[in-house]
Amino acid sequence: YYINRCFKEQIKKYIIMKTIHNWFEEYSESHQNKMNKIIHWVCIPLIFWSIIALLSLIPHSSLDLFKNAFLNDIMHWGTVVILLGLIFYLRLSFKIFIGMMLFSLCVLINIYYTIILFDIYGFFGLFKTLNNNVFLLYFSIIVFLFAWILQFVGHKIEGKKPSFLKDIQFLLIGPAWLLAFVYDKLNIKY
């Protein structure tokens, strides 16, 4: 009986789709402390950037779908993950989807120019022995680790566990939650 009841509750949970407002309300429960919020404003975009940068380093010649070199350079496994995430946002809110698409495009362009600028300037000669992909790999790993450590420090200050420990989908909600604050300031309904 107990297993059957738990199974029915799980099915009900997934059949009744949460709205973006439900997600934000639940996410906000563990993000009340001002310092934790500040840390999230810095670290969530850094984590997003570092994950996409790391995924961009996976060989992706099979994704070269365009005759344009720039489009092929920004079309990589990070882009595929972004597209899958955008589907998640689209089913929740069209305006959040648009904002996340624009943010994601900025991240893709930033990663592209990080590589180009490293090629041109070589970080002003400090890393002469590294090629651009090795530099991006090391830099992304450092950013990723630094940002996650700070995130956990923020949650220690907050006194609550990170939301994604309850539901992995909260990893996608974090960036949208920050975007919602921007939308609120601009009086954009989502």
Short mmCIF file of N, CA and C in Angstrom, two decimals:
data_model
loop_
_atom_site.label_atom_id
_atom_site.label_comp_id
_atom_site.label_asym_id
_atom_site.label_seq_id
_atom_site.Cartn_x
_atom_site.Cartn_y
_atom_site.Cartn_z
N TYR A 1 0.82 -1.20 0.00
CA TYR A 1 0.00 0.00 0.00
C TYR A 1 0.87 1.27 0.00
N TYR A 2 1.86 1.29 0.89
CA TYR A 2 2.73 2.47 1.01
C TYR A 2 3.47 2.75 -0.31
N ILE A 3 4.02 1.70 -0.92
CA ILE A 3 4.75 1.86 -2.18
C ILE A 3 3.82 2.37 -3.27
N ASN A 4 2.61 1.82 -3.35
CA ASN A 4 1.62 2.24 -4.32
C ASN A 4 1.27 3.72 -4.13
N ARG A 5 1.10 4.15 -2.88
CA ARG A 5 0.76 5.55 -2.59
C ARG A 5 1.91 6.48 -2.98
N CYS A 6 3.15 6.09 -2.66
CA CYS A 6 4.32 6.90 -3.03
C CYS A 6 4.45 7.01 -4.55
N PHE A 7 4.20 5.88 -5.23
CA PHE A 7 4.27 5.87 -6.69
C PHE A 7 3.23 6.82 -7.29
N LYS A 8 2.02 6.79 -6.75
CA LYS A 8 0.96 7.68 -7.23
C LYS A 8 1.32 9.14 -6.99
N GLU A 9 1.93 9.44 -5.84
CA GLU A 9 2.33 10.82 -5.55
C GLU A 9 3.41 11.29 -6.52
N GLN A 10 4.35 10.41 -6.85
CA GLN A 10 5.40 10.76 -7.81
C GLN A 10 4.81 11.04 -9.20
N ILE A 11 3.88 10.20 -9.62
CA ILE A 11 3.24 10.39 -10.92
C ILE A 11 2.47 11.71 -10.92
N LYS A 12 1.72 11.97 -9.85
CA LYS A 12 0.96 13.21 -9.75
C LYS A 12 1.90 14.42 -9.81
N LYS A 13 3.05 14.31 -9.17
CA LYS A 13 4.03 15.40 -9.14
C LYS A 13 4.49 15.76 -10.56
N TYR A 14 4.68 14.74 -11.41
CA TYR A 14 5.17 15.00 -12.75
C TYR A 14 4.06 15.30 -13.75
N ILE A 15 2.85 14.83 -13.48
CA ILE A 15 1.74 15.13 -14.37
C ILE A 15 1.31 16.58 -14.20
N ILE A 16 1.24 17.04 -12.96
CA ILE A 16 0.87 18.43 -12.69
C ILE A 16 2.14 19.25 -12.79
N MET A 17 2.30 19.91 -13.92
CA MET A 17 3.52 20.65 -14.19
C MET A 17 3.59 21.91 -13.33
N LYS A 18 4.75 22.13 -12.74
CA LYS A 18 4.97 23.35 -11.97
C LYS A 18 5.05 24.54 -12.91
N THR A 19 4.56 25.66 -12.45
CA THR A 19 4.72 26.89 -13.21
C THR A 19 6.08 27.50 -12.87
N ILE A 20 6.50 28.47 -13.63
CA ILE A 20 7.76 29.14 -13.34
C ILE A 20 7.70 29.80 -11.98
N HIS A 21 6.53 30.30 -11.61
CA HIS A 21 6.36 30.95 -10.30
C HIS A 21 6.48 29.92 -9.17
N ASN A 22 5.96 28.70 -9.38
CA ASN A 22 6.13 27.63 -8.39
C ASN A 22 7.60 27.30 -8.18
N TRP A 23 8.31 27.19 -9.29
CA TRP A 23 9.74 26.90 -9.22
C TRP A 23 10.48 28.00 -8.45
N PHE A 24 10.20 29.25 -8.80
CA PHE A 24 10.90 30.37 -8.15
C PHE A 24 10.56 30.45 -6.66
N GLU A 25 9.31 30.20 -6.33
CA GLU A 25 8.89 30.24 -4.93
C GLU A 25 9.63 29.17 -4.12
N GLU A 26 9.70 27.97 -4.67
CA GLU A 26 10.39 26.88 -3.97
C GLU A 26 11.90 27.14 -3.90
N TYR A 27 12.47 27.68 -4.98
CA TYR A 27 13.91 27.98 -5.01
C TYR A 27 14.24 29.08 -3.99
N SER A 28 13.36 30.05 -3.86
CA SER A 28 13.58 31.18 -2.96
C SER A 28 13.62 30.77 -1.49
N GLU A 29 12.99 29.64 -1.16
CA GLU A 29 12.96 29.19 0.23
C GLU A 29 14.36 29.02 0.80
N SER A 30 15.32 28.60 -0.03
CA SER A 30 16.68 28.39 0.46
C SER A 30 17.63 29.50 0.00
N HIS A 31 17.04 30.64 -0.36
CA HIS A 31 17.83 31.78 -0.83
C HIS A 31 17.26 33.08 -0.27
N GLN A 32 17.26 33.19 1.05
CA GLN A 32 16.71 34.37 1.73
C GLN A 32 17.80 35.30 2.24
N ASN A 33 18.95 34.75 2.60
CA ASN A 33 20.03 35.53 3.18
C ASN A 33 20.66 36.44 2.12
N LYS A 34 20.88 37.71 2.49
CA LYS A 34 21.41 38.69 1.54
C LYS A 34 22.78 38.28 0.99
N MET A 35 23.66 37.79 1.85
CA MET A 35 25.00 37.39 1.39
C MET A 35 24.91 36.20 0.44
N ASN A 36 24.04 35.25 0.76
CA ASN A 36 23.86 34.10 -0.12
C ASN A 36 23.34 34.54 -1.49
N LYS A 37 22.44 35.51 -1.50
CA LYS A 37 21.92 36.02 -2.77
C LYS A 37 23.03 36.69 -3.58
N ILE A 38 23.86 37.48 -2.92
CA ILE A 38 24.98 38.15 -3.61
C ILE A 38 25.92 37.11 -4.21
N ILE A 39 26.24 36.10 -3.41
CA ILE A 39 27.11 35.02 -3.90
C ILE A 39 26.49 34.35 -5.12
N HIS A 40 25.18 34.12 -5.09
CA HIS A 40 24.50 33.50 -6.23
C HIS A 40 24.54 34.40 -7.47
N TRP A 41 24.43 35.70 -7.27
CA TRP A 41 24.48 36.62 -8.41
C TRP A 41 25.84 36.56 -9.12
N VAL A 42 26.89 36.27 -8.37
CA VAL A 42 28.22 36.15 -8.96
C VAL A 42 28.44 34.74 -9.50
N CYS A 43 28.09 33.76 -8.70
CA CYS A 43 28.51 32.38 -8.99
C CYS A 43 27.64 31.65 -10.02
N ILE A 44 26.36 31.90 -10.04
CA ILE A 44 25.51 31.18 -11.01
C ILE A 44 25.94 31.48 -12.45
N PRO A 45 26.15 32.75 -12.83
CA PRO A 45 26.63 32.98 -14.20
C PRO A 45 28.02 32.38 -14.45
N LEU A 46 28.89 32.37 -13.43
CA LEU A 46 30.21 31.77 -13.59
C LEU A 46 30.13 30.27 -13.79
N ILE A 47 29.26 29.62 -13.04
CA ILE A 47 29.09 28.17 -13.20
C ILE A 47 28.52 27.86 -14.57
N PHE A 48 27.51 28.62 -14.98
CA PHE A 48 26.91 28.44 -16.31
C PHE A 48 28.00 28.56 -17.38
N TRP A 49 28.78 29.65 -17.29
CA TRP A 49 29.84 29.90 -18.27
C TRP A 49 30.85 28.76 -18.28
N SER A 50 31.28 28.34 -17.10
CA SER A 50 32.34 27.33 -17.04
C SER A 50 31.87 25.98 -17.58
N ILE A 51 30.62 25.62 -17.32
CA ILE A 51 30.10 24.35 -17.85
C ILE A 51 30.04 24.39 -19.37
N ILE A 52 29.53 25.48 -19.90
CA ILE A 52 29.45 25.58 -21.37
C ILE A 52 30.84 25.63 -21.98
N ALA A 53 31.77 26.33 -21.33
CA ALA A 53 33.14 26.38 -21.83
C ALA A 53 33.77 24.98 -21.83
N LEU A 54 33.58 24.24 -20.75
CA LEU A 54 34.13 22.88 -20.70
C LEU A 54 33.51 21.99 -21.78
N LEU A 55 32.21 22.10 -21.96
CA LEU A 55 31.55 21.29 -23.00
C LEU A 55 32.01 21.69 -24.40
N SER A 56 32.39 22.95 -24.58
CA SER A 56 32.85 23.41 -25.89
C SER A 56 34.17 22.75 -26.30
N LEU A 57 34.89 22.21 -25.33
CA LEU A 57 36.19 21.59 -25.60
C LEU A 57 36.08 20.15 -26.07
N ILE A 58 34.91 19.55 -25.94
CA ILE A 58 34.72 18.19 -26.44
C ILE A 58 34.74 18.26 -27.97
N PRO A 59 35.51 17.40 -28.61
CA PRO A 59 35.55 17.43 -30.08
C PRO A 59 34.14 17.42 -30.68
N HIS A 60 33.93 18.32 -31.64
CA HIS A 60 32.57 18.51 -32.15
C HIS A 60 32.51 18.74 -33.66
N SER A 61 33.41 18.15 -34.40
CA SER A 61 33.38 18.35 -35.85
C SER A 61 32.08 17.85 -36.48
N SER A 62 31.44 16.88 -35.83
CA SER A 62 30.16 16.37 -36.34
C SER A 62 29.05 17.42 -36.24
N LEU A 63 29.28 18.47 -35.45
CA LEU A 63 28.28 19.52 -35.29
C LEU A 63 28.53 20.71 -36.22
N ASP A 64 29.55 20.63 -37.06
CA ASP A 64 29.82 21.71 -38.01
C ASP A 64 28.78 21.66 -39.13
N LEU A 65 27.67 22.34 -38.90
CA LEU A 65 26.53 22.27 -39.80
C LEU A 65 26.45 23.45 -40.76
N PHE A 66 27.28 24.45 -40.54
CA PHE A 66 27.14 25.70 -41.29
C PHE A 66 28.34 25.93 -42.21
N LYS A 67 28.15 26.77 -43.20
CA LYS A 67 29.24 27.17 -44.08
C LYS A 67 30.00 28.36 -43.49
N ASN A 68 29.49 28.89 -42.40
CA ASN A 68 30.08 30.04 -41.73
C ASN A 68 30.97 29.56 -40.59
N ALA A 69 32.25 29.96 -40.58
CA ALA A 69 33.21 29.50 -39.56
C ALA A 69 32.81 29.93 -38.16
N PHE A 70 32.32 31.17 -38.01
CA PHE A 70 31.90 31.66 -36.69
C PHE A 70 30.78 30.80 -36.12
N LEU A 71 29.76 30.50 -36.93
CA LEU A 71 28.64 29.69 -36.46
C LEU A 71 29.11 28.28 -36.07
N ASN A 72 30.03 27.73 -36.86
CA ASN A 72 30.57 26.41 -36.51
C ASN A 72 31.38 26.46 -35.22
N ASP A 73 32.07 27.58 -34.98
CA ASP A 73 32.87 27.72 -33.76
C ASP A 73 32.00 27.83 -32.51
N ILE A 74 30.82 28.41 -32.63
CA ILE A 74 29.95 28.49 -31.45
C ILE A 74 28.96 27.33 -31.38
N MET A 75 28.97 26.47 -32.40
CA MET A 75 28.12 25.27 -32.39
C MET A 75 28.96 24.10 -31.88
N HIS A 76 28.77 23.77 -30.60
CA HIS A 76 29.52 22.69 -29.97
C HIS A 76 28.61 22.00 -28.95
N TRP A 77 29.16 21.10 -28.15
CA TRP A 77 28.32 20.35 -27.20
C TRP A 77 27.73 21.25 -26.13
N GLY A 78 28.40 22.36 -25.83
CA GLY A 78 27.81 23.34 -24.91
C GLY A 78 26.56 23.94 -25.50
N THR A 79 26.58 24.19 -26.79
CA THR A 79 25.41 24.74 -27.49
C THR A 79 24.25 23.74 -27.45
N VAL A 80 24.57 22.47 -27.63
CA VAL A 80 23.53 21.43 -27.58
C VAL A 80 22.87 21.41 -26.20
N VAL A 81 23.68 21.50 -25.15
CA VAL A 81 23.14 21.53 -23.78
C VAL A 81 22.28 22.77 -23.58
N ILE A 82 22.74 23.91 -24.10
CA ILE A 82 21.95 25.14 -24.01
C ILE A 82 20.60 24.95 -24.70
N LEU A 83 20.59 24.37 -25.88
CA LEU A 83 19.34 24.17 -26.61
C LEU A 83 18.37 23.28 -25.83
N LEU A 84 18.90 22.26 -25.19
CA LEU A 84 18.04 21.39 -24.36
C LEU A 84 17.49 22.16 -23.17
N GLY A 85 18.33 22.99 -22.56
CA GLY A 85 17.87 23.83 -21.45
C GLY A 85 16.82 24.82 -21.89
N LEU A 86 16.98 25.37 -23.08
CA LEU A 86 16.01 26.34 -23.59
C LEU A 86 14.63 25.70 -23.79
N ILE A 87 14.60 24.43 -24.14
CA ILE A 87 13.32 23.72 -24.25
C ILE A 87 12.64 23.69 -22.88
N PHE A 88 13.42 23.44 -21.82
CA PHE A 88 12.89 23.45 -20.45
C PHE A 88 12.28 24.81 -20.14
N TYR A 89 13.00 25.90 -20.46
CA TYR A 89 12.50 27.25 -20.17
C TYR A 89 11.29 27.59 -21.02
N LEU A 90 11.28 27.16 -22.27
CA LEU A 90 10.16 27.47 -23.16
C LEU A 90 8.85 26.88 -22.64
N ARG A 91 8.91 25.69 -22.07
CA ARG A 91 7.66 25.09 -21.57
C ARG A 91 7.17 25.77 -20.29
N LEU A 92 8.04 26.57 -19.65
CA LEU A 92 7.65 27.27 -18.42
C LEU A 92 7.21 28.71 -18.67
N SER A 93 7.95 29.41 -19.54
CA SER A 93 7.65 30.82 -19.78
C SER A 93 8.37 31.29 -21.04
N PHE A 94 7.62 31.85 -21.98
CA PHE A 94 8.23 32.33 -23.22
C PHE A 94 9.20 33.47 -22.95
N LYS A 95 8.86 34.36 -22.04
CA LYS A 95 9.74 35.50 -21.76
C LYS A 95 11.01 35.07 -21.04
N ILE A 96 10.92 34.10 -20.16
CA ILE A 96 12.12 33.56 -19.53
C ILE A 96 12.98 32.86 -20.59
N PHE A 97 12.32 32.14 -21.49
CA PHE A 97 13.03 31.49 -22.60
C PHE A 97 13.81 32.52 -23.41
N ILE A 98 13.18 33.64 -23.76
CA ILE A 98 13.86 34.67 -24.56
C ILE A 98 15.06 35.23 -23.79
N GLY A 99 14.87 35.54 -22.52
CA GLY A 99 15.96 36.08 -21.72
C GLY A 99 17.11 35.09 -21.58
N MET A 100 16.79 33.83 -21.35
CA MET A 100 17.83 32.82 -21.22
C MET A 100 18.52 32.56 -22.55
N MET A 101 17.78 32.69 -23.65
CA MET A 101 18.38 32.53 -24.97
C MET A 101 19.40 33.66 -25.21
N LEU A 102 19.04 34.88 -24.86
CA LEU A 102 19.95 36.00 -25.03
C LEU A 102 21.17 35.87 -24.13
N PHE A 103 20.95 35.48 -22.87
CA PHE A 103 22.07 35.26 -21.96
C PHE A 103 22.98 34.16 -22.49
N SER A 104 22.39 33.07 -22.95
CA SER A 104 23.17 31.94 -23.47
C SER A 104 23.97 32.35 -24.70
N LEU A 105 23.38 33.15 -25.55
CA LEU A 105 24.10 33.65 -26.73
C LEU A 105 25.30 34.49 -26.30
N CYS A 106 25.12 35.32 -25.30
CA CYS A 106 26.24 36.12 -24.76
C CYS A 106 27.34 35.21 -24.23
N VAL A 107 26.97 34.14 -23.55
CA VAL A 107 27.95 33.19 -23.02
C VAL A 107 28.71 32.53 -24.17
N LEU A 108 28.00 32.09 -25.20
CA LEU A 108 28.65 31.45 -26.34
C LEU A 108 29.62 32.40 -27.03
N ILE A 109 29.21 33.63 -27.22
CA ILE A 109 30.09 34.63 -27.86
C ILE A 109 31.28 34.94 -26.97
N ASN A 110 31.05 35.02 -25.65
CA ASN A 110 32.15 35.29 -24.72
C ASN A 110 33.18 34.17 -24.76
N ILE A 111 32.75 32.94 -24.79
CA ILE A 111 33.68 31.81 -24.87
C ILE A 111 34.47 31.87 -26.18
N TYR A 112 33.79 32.17 -27.26
CA TYR A 112 34.45 32.30 -28.56
C TYR A 112 35.55 33.36 -28.50
N TYR A 113 35.21 34.52 -27.95
CA TYR A 113 36.20 35.61 -27.89
C TYR A 113 37.27 35.37 -26.83
N THR A 114 36.98 34.60 -25.81
CA THR A 114 38.02 34.22 -24.84
C THR A 114 39.12 33.45 -25.56
N ILE A 115 38.72 32.53 -26.42
CA ILE A 115 39.69 31.74 -27.19
C ILE A 115 40.43 32.63 -28.20
N ILE A 116 39.70 33.48 -28.91
CA ILE A 116 40.31 34.36 -29.91
C ILE A 116 41.31 35.30 -29.24
N LEU A 117 40.91 35.92 -28.15
CA LEU A 117 41.80 36.87 -27.47
C LEU A 117 43.02 36.17 -26.87
N PHE A 118 42.85 34.95 -26.40
CA PHE A 118 44.01 34.21 -25.92
C PHE A 118 44.96 33.92 -27.07
N ASP A 119 44.40 33.57 -28.23
CA ASP A 119 45.24 33.35 -29.42
C ASP A 119 46.03 34.60 -29.78
N ILE A 120 45.35 35.74 -29.73
CA ILE A 120 46.00 37.00 -30.14
C ILE A 120 47.02 37.47 -29.11
N TYR A 121 46.63 37.49 -27.85
CA TYR A 121 47.47 38.09 -26.82
C TYR A 121 48.20 37.08 -25.94
N GLY A 122 47.78 35.83 -25.96
CA GLY A 122 48.42 34.81 -25.15
C GLY A 122 48.49 35.18 -23.68
N PHE A 123 47.47 35.88 -23.23
CA PHE A 123 47.41 36.35 -21.84
C PHE A 123 48.68 37.14 -21.52
N PHE A 124 49.07 37.98 -22.49
CA PHE A 124 50.21 38.88 -22.39
C PHE A 124 51.52 38.14 -22.10
N GLY A 125 51.63 36.94 -22.69
CA GLY A 125 52.87 36.18 -22.58
C GLY A 125 53.02 35.38 -21.31
N LEU A 126 52.06 35.42 -20.43
CA LEU A 126 52.18 34.69 -19.16
C LEU A 126 52.06 33.18 -19.34
N PHE A 127 51.34 32.75 -20.37
CA PHE A 127 51.12 31.33 -20.59
C PHE A 127 51.58 30.94 -21.99
N LYS A 128 52.83 31.20 -22.30
CA LYS A 128 53.36 30.95 -23.64
C LYS A 128 53.28 29.47 -24.05
N THR A 129 53.34 28.59 -23.07
CA THR A 129 53.37 27.15 -23.39
C THR A 129 51.99 26.55 -23.60
N LEU A 130 50.93 27.29 -23.31
CA LEU A 130 49.59 26.74 -23.44
C LEU A 130 48.96 27.12 -24.78
N ASN A 131 48.23 26.19 -25.36
CA ASN A 131 47.40 26.58 -26.50
C ASN A 131 46.05 27.05 -25.97
N ASN A 132 45.23 27.60 -26.84
CA ASN A 132 43.96 28.19 -26.37
C ASN A 132 43.02 27.19 -25.72
N ASN A 133 42.96 25.96 -26.20
CA ASN A 133 42.07 24.96 -25.61
C ASN A 133 42.53 24.54 -24.21
N VAL A 134 43.84 24.40 -24.03
CA VAL A 134 44.35 24.04 -22.71
C VAL A 134 44.11 25.18 -21.73
N PHE A 135 44.32 26.41 -22.20
CA PHE A 135 44.04 27.57 -21.35
C PHE A 135 42.56 27.58 -20.94
N LEU A 136 41.66 27.40 -21.92
CA LEU A 136 40.23 27.41 -21.63
C LEU A 136 39.86 26.27 -20.67
N LEU A 137 40.47 25.12 -20.84
CA LEU A 137 40.22 23.98 -19.94
C LEU A 137 40.61 24.34 -18.51
N TYR A 138 41.84 24.80 -18.30
CA TYR A 138 42.30 25.15 -16.95
C TYR A 138 41.48 26.28 -16.35
N PHE A 139 41.25 27.31 -17.15
CA PHE A 139 40.51 28.47 -16.66
C PHE A 139 39.08 28.09 -16.28
N SER A 140 38.43 27.27 -17.10
CA SER A 140 37.06 26.84 -16.83
C SER A 140 36.97 25.99 -15.57
N ILE A 141 37.91 25.10 -15.40
CA ILE A 141 37.92 24.26 -14.20
C ILE A 141 38.11 25.12 -12.95
N ILE A 142 39.03 26.07 -13.01
CA ILE A 142 39.27 26.96 -11.86
C ILE A 142 38.02 27.77 -11.55
N VAL A 143 37.39 28.35 -12.57
CA VAL A 143 36.16 29.13 -12.37
C VAL A 143 35.07 28.25 -11.79
N PHE A 144 34.90 27.05 -12.35
CA PHE A 144 33.86 26.12 -11.89
C PHE A 144 34.05 25.78 -10.41
N LEU A 145 35.26 25.38 -10.03
CA LEU A 145 35.53 25.01 -8.64
C LEU A 145 35.36 26.19 -7.69
N PHE A 146 35.91 27.34 -8.07
CA PHE A 146 35.80 28.55 -7.25
C PHE A 146 34.34 28.91 -7.02
N ALA A 147 33.54 28.91 -8.09
CA ALA A 147 32.14 29.31 -7.99
C ALA A 147 31.34 28.31 -7.14
N TRP A 148 31.58 27.02 -7.30
CA TRP A 148 30.85 26.04 -6.50
C TRP A 148 31.23 26.11 -5.03
N ILE A 149 32.50 26.33 -4.74
CA ILE A 149 32.91 26.49 -3.34
C ILE A 149 32.19 27.67 -2.73
N LEU A 150 32.16 28.79 -3.46
CA LEU A 150 31.44 29.97 -2.95
C LEU A 150 29.95 29.69 -2.77
N GLN A 151 29.36 28.95 -3.70
CA GLN A 151 27.94 28.60 -3.58
C GLN A 151 27.68 27.85 -2.28
N PHE A 152 28.53 26.88 -1.98
CA PHE A 152 28.34 26.11 -0.75
C PHE A 152 28.61 26.95 0.49
N VAL A 153 29.54 27.89 0.40
CA VAL A 153 29.75 28.84 1.50
C VAL A 153 28.48 29.66 1.71
N GLY A 154 27.88 30.11 0.63
CA GLY A 154 26.62 30.87 0.71
C GLY A 154 25.51 30.08 1.38
N HIS A 155 25.42 28.81 1.05
CA HIS A 155 24.38 27.98 1.67
C HIS A 155 24.71 27.65 3.12
N LYS A 156 25.98 27.60 3.45
CA LYS A 156 26.37 27.43 4.86
C LYS A 156 25.93 28.66 5.65
N ILE A 157 26.16 29.85 5.08
CA ILE A 157 25.71 31.10 5.70
C ILE A 157 24.19 31.09 5.84
N GLU A 158 23.52 30.67 4.78
CA GLU A 158 22.05 30.61 4.76
C GLU A 158 21.52 29.62 5.79
N GLY A 159 22.26 28.54 5.96
CA GLY A 159 21.81 27.50 6.89
C GLY A 159 20.85 26.52 6.25
N LYS A 160 20.81 26.51 4.92
CA LYS A 160 19.92 25.59 4.21
C LYS A 160 20.69 24.92 3.07
N LYS A 161 20.27 23.71 2.75
CA LYS A 161 20.91 22.96 1.67
C LYS A 161 20.55 23.58 0.32
N PRO A 162 21.44 23.43 -0.67
CA PRO A 162 21.11 23.89 -2.02
C PRO A 162 19.88 23.16 -2.56
N SER A 163 19.07 23.87 -3.29
CA SER A 163 17.81 23.32 -3.82
C SER A 163 18.02 22.12 -4.74
N PHE A 164 19.13 22.12 -5.48
CA PHE A 164 19.33 21.03 -6.45
C PHE A 164 19.52 19.68 -5.77
N LEU A 165 19.82 19.68 -4.47
CA LEU A 165 19.91 18.40 -3.75
C LEU A 165 18.53 17.76 -3.60
N LYS A 166 17.50 18.59 -3.67
CA LYS A 166 16.11 18.09 -3.61
C LYS A 166 15.62 17.67 -4.99
N ASP A 167 15.96 18.46 -6.01
CA ASP A 167 15.52 18.20 -7.38
C ASP A 167 16.57 18.78 -8.33
N ILE A 168 17.15 17.95 -9.14
CA ILE A 168 18.24 18.35 -10.04
C ILE A 168 17.82 19.47 -11.00
N GLN A 169 16.52 19.58 -11.26
CA GLN A 169 16.04 20.62 -12.18
C GLN A 169 16.30 22.03 -11.65
N PHE A 170 16.55 22.15 -10.35
CA PHE A 170 16.86 23.46 -9.78
C PHE A 170 18.17 24.03 -10.33
N LEU A 171 19.02 23.18 -10.89
CA LEU A 171 20.23 23.70 -11.54
C LEU A 171 19.86 24.58 -12.74
N LEU A 172 18.74 24.28 -13.36
CA LEU A 172 18.25 25.12 -14.47
C LEU A 172 17.46 26.31 -13.96
N ILE A 173 16.90 26.20 -12.78
CA ILE A 173 16.08 27.29 -12.24
C ILE A 173 16.94 28.45 -11.75
N GLY A 174 18.13 28.17 -11.22
CA GLY A 174 18.99 29.22 -10.69
C GLY A 174 19.22 30.39 -11.64
N PRO A 175 19.68 30.15 -12.87
CA PRO A 175 19.88 31.26 -13.80
C PRO A 175 18.57 32.00 -14.12
N ALA A 176 17.49 31.26 -14.27
CA ALA A 176 16.20 31.89 -14.57
C ALA A 176 15.70 32.71 -13.38
N TRP A 177 15.99 32.25 -12.17
CA TRP A 177 15.62 32.97 -10.95
C TRP A 177 16.30 34.34 -10.91
N LEU A 178 17.57 34.39 -11.30
CA LEU A 178 18.27 35.67 -11.37
C LEU A 178 17.66 36.55 -12.46
N LEU A 179 17.36 35.95 -13.60
CA LEU A 179 16.73 36.70 -14.70
C LEU A 179 15.39 37.28 -14.26
N ALA A 180 14.66 36.55 -13.43
CA ALA A 180 13.37 37.05 -12.95
C ALA A 180 13.53 38.34 -12.14
N PHE A 181 14.62 38.46 -11.39
CA PHE A 181 14.88 39.71 -10.65
C PHE A 181 15.08 40.87 -11.63
N VAL A 182 15.80 40.61 -12.72
CA VAL A 182 16.01 41.65 -13.74
C VAL A 182 14.67 42.01 -14.35
N TYR A 183 13.87 41.02 -14.70
CA TYR A 183 12.55 41.28 -15.27
C TYR A 183 11.68 42.09 -14.31
N ASP A 184 11.72 41.74 -13.03
CA ASP A 184 10.93 42.48 -12.03
C ASP A 184 11.34 43.95 -12.00
N LYS A 185 12.65 44.22 -12.05
CA LYS A 185 13.14 45.61 -12.05
C LYS A 185 12.68 46.37 -13.29
N LEU A 186 12.57 45.64 -14.40
CA LEU A 186 12.15 46.26 -15.67
C LEU A 186 10.62 46.20 -15.88
N ASN A 187 9.91 45.69 -14.89
CA ASN A 187 8.45 45.52 -14.96
C ASN A 187 8.02 44.65 -16.14
N ILE A 188 8.79 43.62 -16.38
CA ILE A 188 8.44 42.66 -17.42
C ILE A 188 7.78 41.47 -16.76
N LYS A 189 6.55 41.20 -17.14
CA LYS A 189 5.80 40.06 -16.60
C LYS A 189 6.26 38.79 -17.31
N TYR A 190 6.39 37.75 -16.56
CA TYR A 190 6.82 36.47 -17.13
C TYR A 190 5.90 35.36 -16.70
#
